[in-house]
PDB file of C-alpha atoms in Angstrom:
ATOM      1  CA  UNK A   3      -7.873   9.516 -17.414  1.00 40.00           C
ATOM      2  CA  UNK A   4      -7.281   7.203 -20.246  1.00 40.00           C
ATOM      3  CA  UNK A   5      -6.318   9.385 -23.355  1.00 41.00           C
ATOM      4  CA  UNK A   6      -5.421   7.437 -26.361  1.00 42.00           C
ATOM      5  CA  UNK A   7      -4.868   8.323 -30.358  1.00 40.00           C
ATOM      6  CA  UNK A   8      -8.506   7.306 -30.814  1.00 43.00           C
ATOM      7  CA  UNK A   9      -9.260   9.607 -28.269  1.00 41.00           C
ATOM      8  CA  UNK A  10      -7.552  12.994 -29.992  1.00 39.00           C
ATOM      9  CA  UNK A  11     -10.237  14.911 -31.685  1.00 38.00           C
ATOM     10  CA  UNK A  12      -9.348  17.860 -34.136  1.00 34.00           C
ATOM     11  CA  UNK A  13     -10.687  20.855 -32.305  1.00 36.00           C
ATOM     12  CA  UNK A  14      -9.347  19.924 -28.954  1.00 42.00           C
ATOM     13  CA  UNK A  15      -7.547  23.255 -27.585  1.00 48.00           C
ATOM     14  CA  UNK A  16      -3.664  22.054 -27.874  1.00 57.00           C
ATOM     15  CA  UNK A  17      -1.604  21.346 -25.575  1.00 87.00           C
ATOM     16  CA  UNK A  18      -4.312  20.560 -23.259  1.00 95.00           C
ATOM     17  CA  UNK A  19      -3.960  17.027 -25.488  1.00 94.00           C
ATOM     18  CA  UNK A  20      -0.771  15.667 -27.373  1.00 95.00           C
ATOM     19  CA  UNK A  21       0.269  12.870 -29.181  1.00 94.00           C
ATOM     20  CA  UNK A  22       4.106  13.100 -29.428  1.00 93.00           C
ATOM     21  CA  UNK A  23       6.074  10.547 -30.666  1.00 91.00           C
ATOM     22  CA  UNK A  24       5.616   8.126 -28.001  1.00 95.00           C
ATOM     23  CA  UNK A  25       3.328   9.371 -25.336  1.00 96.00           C
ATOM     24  CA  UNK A  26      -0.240  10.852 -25.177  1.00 96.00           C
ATOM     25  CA  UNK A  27      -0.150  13.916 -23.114  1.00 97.00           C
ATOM     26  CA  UNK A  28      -3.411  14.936 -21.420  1.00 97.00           C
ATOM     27  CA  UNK A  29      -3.880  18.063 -18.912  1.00 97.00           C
ATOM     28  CA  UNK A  30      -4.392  16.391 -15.349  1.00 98.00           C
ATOM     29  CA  UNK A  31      -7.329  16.468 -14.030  1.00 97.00           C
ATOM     30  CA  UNK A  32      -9.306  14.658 -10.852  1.00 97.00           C
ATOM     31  CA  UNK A  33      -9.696  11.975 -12.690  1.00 97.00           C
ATOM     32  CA  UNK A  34      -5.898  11.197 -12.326  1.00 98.00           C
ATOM     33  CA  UNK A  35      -5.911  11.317  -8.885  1.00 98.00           C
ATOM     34  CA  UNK A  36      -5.765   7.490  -8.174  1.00 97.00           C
ATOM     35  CA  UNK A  37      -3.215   6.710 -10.748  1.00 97.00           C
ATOM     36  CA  UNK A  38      -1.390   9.931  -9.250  1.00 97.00           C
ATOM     37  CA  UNK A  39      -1.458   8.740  -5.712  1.00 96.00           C
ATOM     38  CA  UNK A  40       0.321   5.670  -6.524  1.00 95.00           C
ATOM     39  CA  UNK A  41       2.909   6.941  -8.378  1.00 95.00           C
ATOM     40  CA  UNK A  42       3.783   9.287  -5.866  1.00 94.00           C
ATOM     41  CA  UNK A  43       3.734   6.274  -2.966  1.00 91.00           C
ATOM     42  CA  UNK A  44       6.369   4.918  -4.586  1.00 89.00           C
ATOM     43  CA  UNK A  45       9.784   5.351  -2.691  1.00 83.00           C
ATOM     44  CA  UNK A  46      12.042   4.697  -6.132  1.00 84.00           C
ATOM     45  CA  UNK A  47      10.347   7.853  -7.840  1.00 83.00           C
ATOM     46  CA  UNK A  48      11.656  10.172  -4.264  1.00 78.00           C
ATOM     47  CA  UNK A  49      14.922   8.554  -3.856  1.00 74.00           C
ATOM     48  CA  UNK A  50      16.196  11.898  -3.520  1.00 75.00           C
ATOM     49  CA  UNK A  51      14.325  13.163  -1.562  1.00 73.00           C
ATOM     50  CA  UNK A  52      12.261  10.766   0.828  1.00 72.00           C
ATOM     51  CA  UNK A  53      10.232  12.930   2.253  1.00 72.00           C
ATOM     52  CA  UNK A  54       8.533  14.238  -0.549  1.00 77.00           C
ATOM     53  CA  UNK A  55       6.814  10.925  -0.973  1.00 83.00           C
ATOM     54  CA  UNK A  56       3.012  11.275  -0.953  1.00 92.00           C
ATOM     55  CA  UNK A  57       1.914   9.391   2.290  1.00 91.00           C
ATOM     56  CA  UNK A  58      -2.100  10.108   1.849  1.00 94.00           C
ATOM     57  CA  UNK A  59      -4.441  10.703  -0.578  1.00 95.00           C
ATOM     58  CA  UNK A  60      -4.961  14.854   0.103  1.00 96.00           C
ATOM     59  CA  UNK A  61      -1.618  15.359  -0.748  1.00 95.00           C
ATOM     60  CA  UNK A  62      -2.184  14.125  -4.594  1.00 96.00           C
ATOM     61  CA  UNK A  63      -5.690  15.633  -4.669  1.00 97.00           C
ATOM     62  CA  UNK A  64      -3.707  19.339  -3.800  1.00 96.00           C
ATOM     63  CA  UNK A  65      -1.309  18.755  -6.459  1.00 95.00           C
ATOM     64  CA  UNK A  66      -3.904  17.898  -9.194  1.00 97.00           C
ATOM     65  CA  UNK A  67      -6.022  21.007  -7.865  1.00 96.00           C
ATOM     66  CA  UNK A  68      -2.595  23.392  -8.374  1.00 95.00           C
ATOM     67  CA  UNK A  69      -2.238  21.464 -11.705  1.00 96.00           C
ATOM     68  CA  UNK A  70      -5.488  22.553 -12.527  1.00 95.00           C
ATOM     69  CA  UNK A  71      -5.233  25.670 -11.216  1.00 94.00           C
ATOM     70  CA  UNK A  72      -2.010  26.233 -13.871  1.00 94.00           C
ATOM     71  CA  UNK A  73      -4.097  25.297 -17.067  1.00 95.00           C
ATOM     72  CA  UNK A  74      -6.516  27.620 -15.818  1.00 94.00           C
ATOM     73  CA  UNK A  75      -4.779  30.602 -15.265  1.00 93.00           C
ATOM     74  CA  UNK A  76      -1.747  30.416 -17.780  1.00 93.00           C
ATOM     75  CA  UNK A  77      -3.352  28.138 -20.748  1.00 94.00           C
ATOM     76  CA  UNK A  78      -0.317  25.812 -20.191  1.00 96.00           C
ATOM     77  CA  UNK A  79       0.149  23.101 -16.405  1.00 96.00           C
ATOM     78  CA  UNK A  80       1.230  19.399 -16.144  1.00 97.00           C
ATOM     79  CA  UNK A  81       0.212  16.407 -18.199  1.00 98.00           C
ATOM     80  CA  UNK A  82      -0.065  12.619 -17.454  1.00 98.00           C
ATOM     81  CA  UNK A  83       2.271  10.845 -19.555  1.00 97.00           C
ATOM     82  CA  UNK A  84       0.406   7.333 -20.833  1.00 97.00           C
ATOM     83  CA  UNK A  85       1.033   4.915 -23.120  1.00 95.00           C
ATOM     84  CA  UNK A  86      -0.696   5.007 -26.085  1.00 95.00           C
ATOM     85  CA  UNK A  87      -1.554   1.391 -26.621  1.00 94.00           C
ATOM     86  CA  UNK A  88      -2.016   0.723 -23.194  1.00 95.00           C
ATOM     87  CA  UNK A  89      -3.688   3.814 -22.026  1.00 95.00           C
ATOM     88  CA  UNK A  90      -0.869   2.366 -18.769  1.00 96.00           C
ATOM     89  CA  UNK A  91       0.514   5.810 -16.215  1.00 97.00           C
ATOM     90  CA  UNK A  92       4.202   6.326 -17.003  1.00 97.00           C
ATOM     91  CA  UNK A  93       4.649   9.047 -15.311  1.00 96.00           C
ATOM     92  CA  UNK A  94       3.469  13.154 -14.875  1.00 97.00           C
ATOM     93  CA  UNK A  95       4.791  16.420 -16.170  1.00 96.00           C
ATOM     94  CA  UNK A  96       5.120  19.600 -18.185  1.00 97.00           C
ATOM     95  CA  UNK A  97       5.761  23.239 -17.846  1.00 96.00           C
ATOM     96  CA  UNK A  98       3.647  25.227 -15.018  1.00 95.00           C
ATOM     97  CA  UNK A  99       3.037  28.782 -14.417  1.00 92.00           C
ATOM     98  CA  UNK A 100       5.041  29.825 -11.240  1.00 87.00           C
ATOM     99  CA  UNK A 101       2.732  33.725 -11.489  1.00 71.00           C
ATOM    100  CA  UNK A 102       4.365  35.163 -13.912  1.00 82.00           C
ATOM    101  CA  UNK A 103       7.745  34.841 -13.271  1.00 90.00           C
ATOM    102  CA  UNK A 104       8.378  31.691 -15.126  1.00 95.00           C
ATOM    103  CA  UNK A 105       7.590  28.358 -15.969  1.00 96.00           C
ATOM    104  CA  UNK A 106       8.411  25.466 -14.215  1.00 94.00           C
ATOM    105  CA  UNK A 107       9.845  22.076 -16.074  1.00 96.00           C
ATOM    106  CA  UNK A 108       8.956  19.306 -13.945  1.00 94.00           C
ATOM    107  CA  UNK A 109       8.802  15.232 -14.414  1.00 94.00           C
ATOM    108  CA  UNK A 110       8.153  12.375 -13.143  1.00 93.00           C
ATOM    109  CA  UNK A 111       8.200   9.293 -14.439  1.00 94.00           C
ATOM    110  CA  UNK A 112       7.782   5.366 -12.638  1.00 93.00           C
ATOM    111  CA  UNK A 113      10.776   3.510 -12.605  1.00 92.00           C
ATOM    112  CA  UNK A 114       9.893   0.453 -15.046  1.00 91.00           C
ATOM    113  CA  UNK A 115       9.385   3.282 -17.346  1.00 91.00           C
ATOM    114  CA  UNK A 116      13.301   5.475 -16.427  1.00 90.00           C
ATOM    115  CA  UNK A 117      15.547   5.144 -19.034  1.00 90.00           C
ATOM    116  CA  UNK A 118      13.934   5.039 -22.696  1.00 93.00           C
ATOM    117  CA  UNK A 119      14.116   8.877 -22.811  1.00 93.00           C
ATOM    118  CA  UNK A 120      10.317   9.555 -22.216  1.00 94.00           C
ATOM    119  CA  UNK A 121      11.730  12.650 -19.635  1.00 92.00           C
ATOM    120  CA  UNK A 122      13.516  14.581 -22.835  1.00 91.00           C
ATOM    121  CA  UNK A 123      10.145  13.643 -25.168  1.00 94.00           C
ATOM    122  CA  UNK A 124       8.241  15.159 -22.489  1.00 94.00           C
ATOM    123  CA  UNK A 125      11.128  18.518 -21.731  1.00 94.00           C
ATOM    124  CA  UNK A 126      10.856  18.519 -25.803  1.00 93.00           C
ATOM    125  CA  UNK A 127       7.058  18.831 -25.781  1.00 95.00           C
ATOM    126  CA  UNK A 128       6.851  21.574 -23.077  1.00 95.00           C
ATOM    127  CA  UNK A 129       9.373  23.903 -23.666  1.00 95.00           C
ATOM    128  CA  UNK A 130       7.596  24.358 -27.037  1.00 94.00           C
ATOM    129  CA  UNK A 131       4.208  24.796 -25.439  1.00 95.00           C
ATOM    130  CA  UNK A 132       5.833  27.396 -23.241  1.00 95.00           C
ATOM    131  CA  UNK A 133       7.479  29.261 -26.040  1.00 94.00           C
ATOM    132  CA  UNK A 134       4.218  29.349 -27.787  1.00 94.00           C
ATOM    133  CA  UNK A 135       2.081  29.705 -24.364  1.00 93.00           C
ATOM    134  CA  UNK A 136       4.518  32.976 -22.943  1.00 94.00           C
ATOM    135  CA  UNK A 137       7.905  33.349 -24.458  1.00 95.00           C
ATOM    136  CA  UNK A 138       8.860  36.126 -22.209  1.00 95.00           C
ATOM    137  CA  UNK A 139       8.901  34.053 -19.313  1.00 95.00           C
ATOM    138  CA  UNK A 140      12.320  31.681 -18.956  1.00 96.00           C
ATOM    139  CA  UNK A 141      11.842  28.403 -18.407  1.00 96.00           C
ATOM    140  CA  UNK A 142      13.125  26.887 -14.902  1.00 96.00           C
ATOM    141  CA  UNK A 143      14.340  23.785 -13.838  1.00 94.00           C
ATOM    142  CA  UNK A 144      14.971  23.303 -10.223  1.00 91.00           C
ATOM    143  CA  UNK A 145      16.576  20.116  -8.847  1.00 91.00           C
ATOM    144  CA  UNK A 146      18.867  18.308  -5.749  1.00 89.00           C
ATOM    145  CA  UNK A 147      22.650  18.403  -6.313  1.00 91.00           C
ATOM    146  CA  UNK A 148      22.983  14.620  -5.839  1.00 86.00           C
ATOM    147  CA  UNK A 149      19.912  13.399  -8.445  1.00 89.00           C
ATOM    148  CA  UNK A 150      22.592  13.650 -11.316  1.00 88.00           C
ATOM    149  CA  UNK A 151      19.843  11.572 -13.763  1.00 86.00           C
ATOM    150  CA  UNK A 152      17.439  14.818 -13.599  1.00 87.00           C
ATOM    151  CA  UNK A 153      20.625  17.012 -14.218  1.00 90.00           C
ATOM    152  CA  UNK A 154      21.382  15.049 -17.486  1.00 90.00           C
ATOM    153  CA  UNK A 155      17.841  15.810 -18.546  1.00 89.00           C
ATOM    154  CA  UNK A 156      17.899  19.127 -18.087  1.00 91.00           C
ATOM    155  CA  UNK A 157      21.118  20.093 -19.186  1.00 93.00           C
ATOM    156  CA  UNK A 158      20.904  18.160 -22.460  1.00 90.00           C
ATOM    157  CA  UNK A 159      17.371  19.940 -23.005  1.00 90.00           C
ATOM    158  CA  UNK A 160      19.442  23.282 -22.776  1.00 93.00           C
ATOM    159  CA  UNK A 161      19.508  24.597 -19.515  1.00 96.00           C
ATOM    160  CA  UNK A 162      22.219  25.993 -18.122  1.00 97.00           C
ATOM    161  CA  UNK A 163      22.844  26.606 -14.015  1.00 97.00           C
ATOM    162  CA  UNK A 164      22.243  30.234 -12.552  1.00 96.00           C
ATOM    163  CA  UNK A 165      21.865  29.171  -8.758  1.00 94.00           C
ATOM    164  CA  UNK A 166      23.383  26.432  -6.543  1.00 94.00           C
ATOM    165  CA  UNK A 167      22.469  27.177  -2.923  1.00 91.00           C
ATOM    166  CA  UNK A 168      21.318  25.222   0.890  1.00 89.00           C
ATOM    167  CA  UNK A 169      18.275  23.605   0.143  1.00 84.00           C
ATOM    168  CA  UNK A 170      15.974  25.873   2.376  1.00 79.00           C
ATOM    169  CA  UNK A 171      13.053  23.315   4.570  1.00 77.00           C
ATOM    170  CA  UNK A 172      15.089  20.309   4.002  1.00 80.00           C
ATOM    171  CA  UNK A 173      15.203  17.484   6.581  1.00 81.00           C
ATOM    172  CA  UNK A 174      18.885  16.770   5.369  1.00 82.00           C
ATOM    173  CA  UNK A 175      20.923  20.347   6.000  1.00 85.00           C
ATOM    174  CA  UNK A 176      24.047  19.343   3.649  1.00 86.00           C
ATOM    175  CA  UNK A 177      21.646  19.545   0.826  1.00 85.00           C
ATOM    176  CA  UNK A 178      22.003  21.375  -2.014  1.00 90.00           C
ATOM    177  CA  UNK A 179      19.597  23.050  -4.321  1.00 90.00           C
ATOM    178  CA  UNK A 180      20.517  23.927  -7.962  1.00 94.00           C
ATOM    179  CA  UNK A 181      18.551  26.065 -10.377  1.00 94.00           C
ATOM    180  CA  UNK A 182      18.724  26.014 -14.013  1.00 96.00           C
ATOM    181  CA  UNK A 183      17.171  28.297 -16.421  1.00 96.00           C
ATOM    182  CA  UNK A 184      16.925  28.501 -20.838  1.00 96.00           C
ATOM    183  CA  UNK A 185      18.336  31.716 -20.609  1.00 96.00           C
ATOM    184  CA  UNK A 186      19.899  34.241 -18.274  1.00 95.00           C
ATOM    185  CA  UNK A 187      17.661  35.089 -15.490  1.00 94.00           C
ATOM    186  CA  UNK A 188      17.414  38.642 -13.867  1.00 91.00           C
ATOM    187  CA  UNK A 189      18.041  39.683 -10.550  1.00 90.00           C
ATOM    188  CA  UNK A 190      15.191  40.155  -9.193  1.00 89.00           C
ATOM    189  CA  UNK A 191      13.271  37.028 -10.804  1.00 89.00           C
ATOM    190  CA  UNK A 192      16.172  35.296  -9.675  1.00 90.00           C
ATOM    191  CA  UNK A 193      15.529  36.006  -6.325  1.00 86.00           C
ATOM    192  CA  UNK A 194      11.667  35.692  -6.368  1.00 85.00           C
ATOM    193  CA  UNK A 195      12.653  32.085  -7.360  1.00 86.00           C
ATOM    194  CA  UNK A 196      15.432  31.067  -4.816  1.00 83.00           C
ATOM    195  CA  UNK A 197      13.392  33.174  -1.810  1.00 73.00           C
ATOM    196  CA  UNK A 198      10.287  31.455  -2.894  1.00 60.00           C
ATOM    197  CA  UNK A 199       8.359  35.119  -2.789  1.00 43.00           C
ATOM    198  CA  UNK A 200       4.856  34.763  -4.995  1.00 40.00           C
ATOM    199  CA  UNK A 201       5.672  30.886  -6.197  1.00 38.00           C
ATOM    200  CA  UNK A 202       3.019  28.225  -6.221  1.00 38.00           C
ATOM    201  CA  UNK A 203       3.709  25.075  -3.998  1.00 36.00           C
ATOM    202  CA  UNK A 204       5.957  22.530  -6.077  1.00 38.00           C
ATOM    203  CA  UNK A 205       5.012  18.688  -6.346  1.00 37.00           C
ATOM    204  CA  UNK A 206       7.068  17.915  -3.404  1.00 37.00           C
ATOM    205  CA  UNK A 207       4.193  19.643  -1.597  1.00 33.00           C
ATOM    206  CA  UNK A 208       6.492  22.135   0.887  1.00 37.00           C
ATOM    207  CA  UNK A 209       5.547  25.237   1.955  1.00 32.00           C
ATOM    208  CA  UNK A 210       4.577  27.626  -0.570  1.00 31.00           C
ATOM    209  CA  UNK A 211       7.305  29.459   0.287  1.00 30.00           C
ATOM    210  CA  UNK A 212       9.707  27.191  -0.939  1.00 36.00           C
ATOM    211  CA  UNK A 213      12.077  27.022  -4.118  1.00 36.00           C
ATOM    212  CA  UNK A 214      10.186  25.574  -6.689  1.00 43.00           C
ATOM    213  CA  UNK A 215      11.064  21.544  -7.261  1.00 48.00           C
ATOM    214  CA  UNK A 216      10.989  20.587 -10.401  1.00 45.00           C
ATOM    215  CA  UNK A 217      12.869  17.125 -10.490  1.00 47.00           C
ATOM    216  CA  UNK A 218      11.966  13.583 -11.106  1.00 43.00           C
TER     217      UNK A 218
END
């Protein structure tokens, strides 16, 4: 996928493609797969948690078929992140459908590009296409204890913490798992979320019975 400016056409179904301020935005799709697979090789984008890392190619190819699965079914999944001169992967991301429970705020983005705010441009972009795609549905953001940098993100974005809990299927048991949500959360979603009941795999590819990851 190599989205551009040039490329954005008026008539294209938003947010499927969109230009923010720095970044082109474009749905993934197969075509992403390669540039996918090698951003998810990389050890510095799973510091915190090393055994997410992608280690073959059907891992990737899953993630882009749930990411397509997510555009499908809710009108709203994860975008590439490029630049727009460059056309260059900086990273992956969005807002994805977890049933319809809530939507999930994940990013990722590769190290050379960490730190010039490209994760709040992107948390900026899809909370908005959530609002517009289900406002009903609150907005989740589920991360390790220990990756304080994805914290920062999500907390200046708005979120505020409703869970902190063991990290259920992780290889290190002191782990903890936080959840953070745009608004107060009921019970029972609550619990759909931490218990993993009726939630799509998350890009950590675990068990789909698994909390939801949503960090970077």
């Amino acid at each position: 996928m190599t989205a551009g400016p040039e490329d954005i056409e008026v008539g294209v179904p938003a947010p499927r493609l969109v230009l923010t301020e720095r970044l082109v935005l474009a749905a993934v799709t197969p075509d992403d797969v390669d540039d996918l697979f090698a951003l998810n090789t990389d050890p510095a984008v799973w510091w915190h948690f090393p055994s997410g890392r992608h280690v073959d190619r059907a891992q990737t190819e899953r993630f882009v078929a749930m990411c397509e699965t997510s555009w499908e079914r809710d009108g709203l999944g994860y975008w590439t992140l490029r630049d727009p001169g460059s056309h260059i992967l900086l990273g992956v991301g969005g807002c994805m459908g977890v049933r319809d429970v809530a939507w999930n705020l994940y990013y990722r983005v590769r190290p050379a590009s960490q730190g010039q705010g490209y994760a709040t441009e992107l948390v900026r972009t899809a909370r908005a296409c959530a609002a517009d795609a289900d406002p009903d549905r609150p907005v989740v953001a589920s991360l390790l204890e220990h990756n304080v940098r994805s914290r920062a993100v999500v907390e200046r974005a708005g979120l505020t913490l409703v869970y902190r809990g063991p990290d259920r299927g992780n290889p290190d048991p002191s782990a903890v798992r936080l959840l953070f949500a745009d608004r107060a959360v009921a019970g029972d979603v609550l619990a759909r979320l931490v218990r993993g009941a009726d939630v799509a795999a998350g890009p950590d590819e675990r068990d789909t019975r698994g909390t939801p990851t949503v960090e970077a």
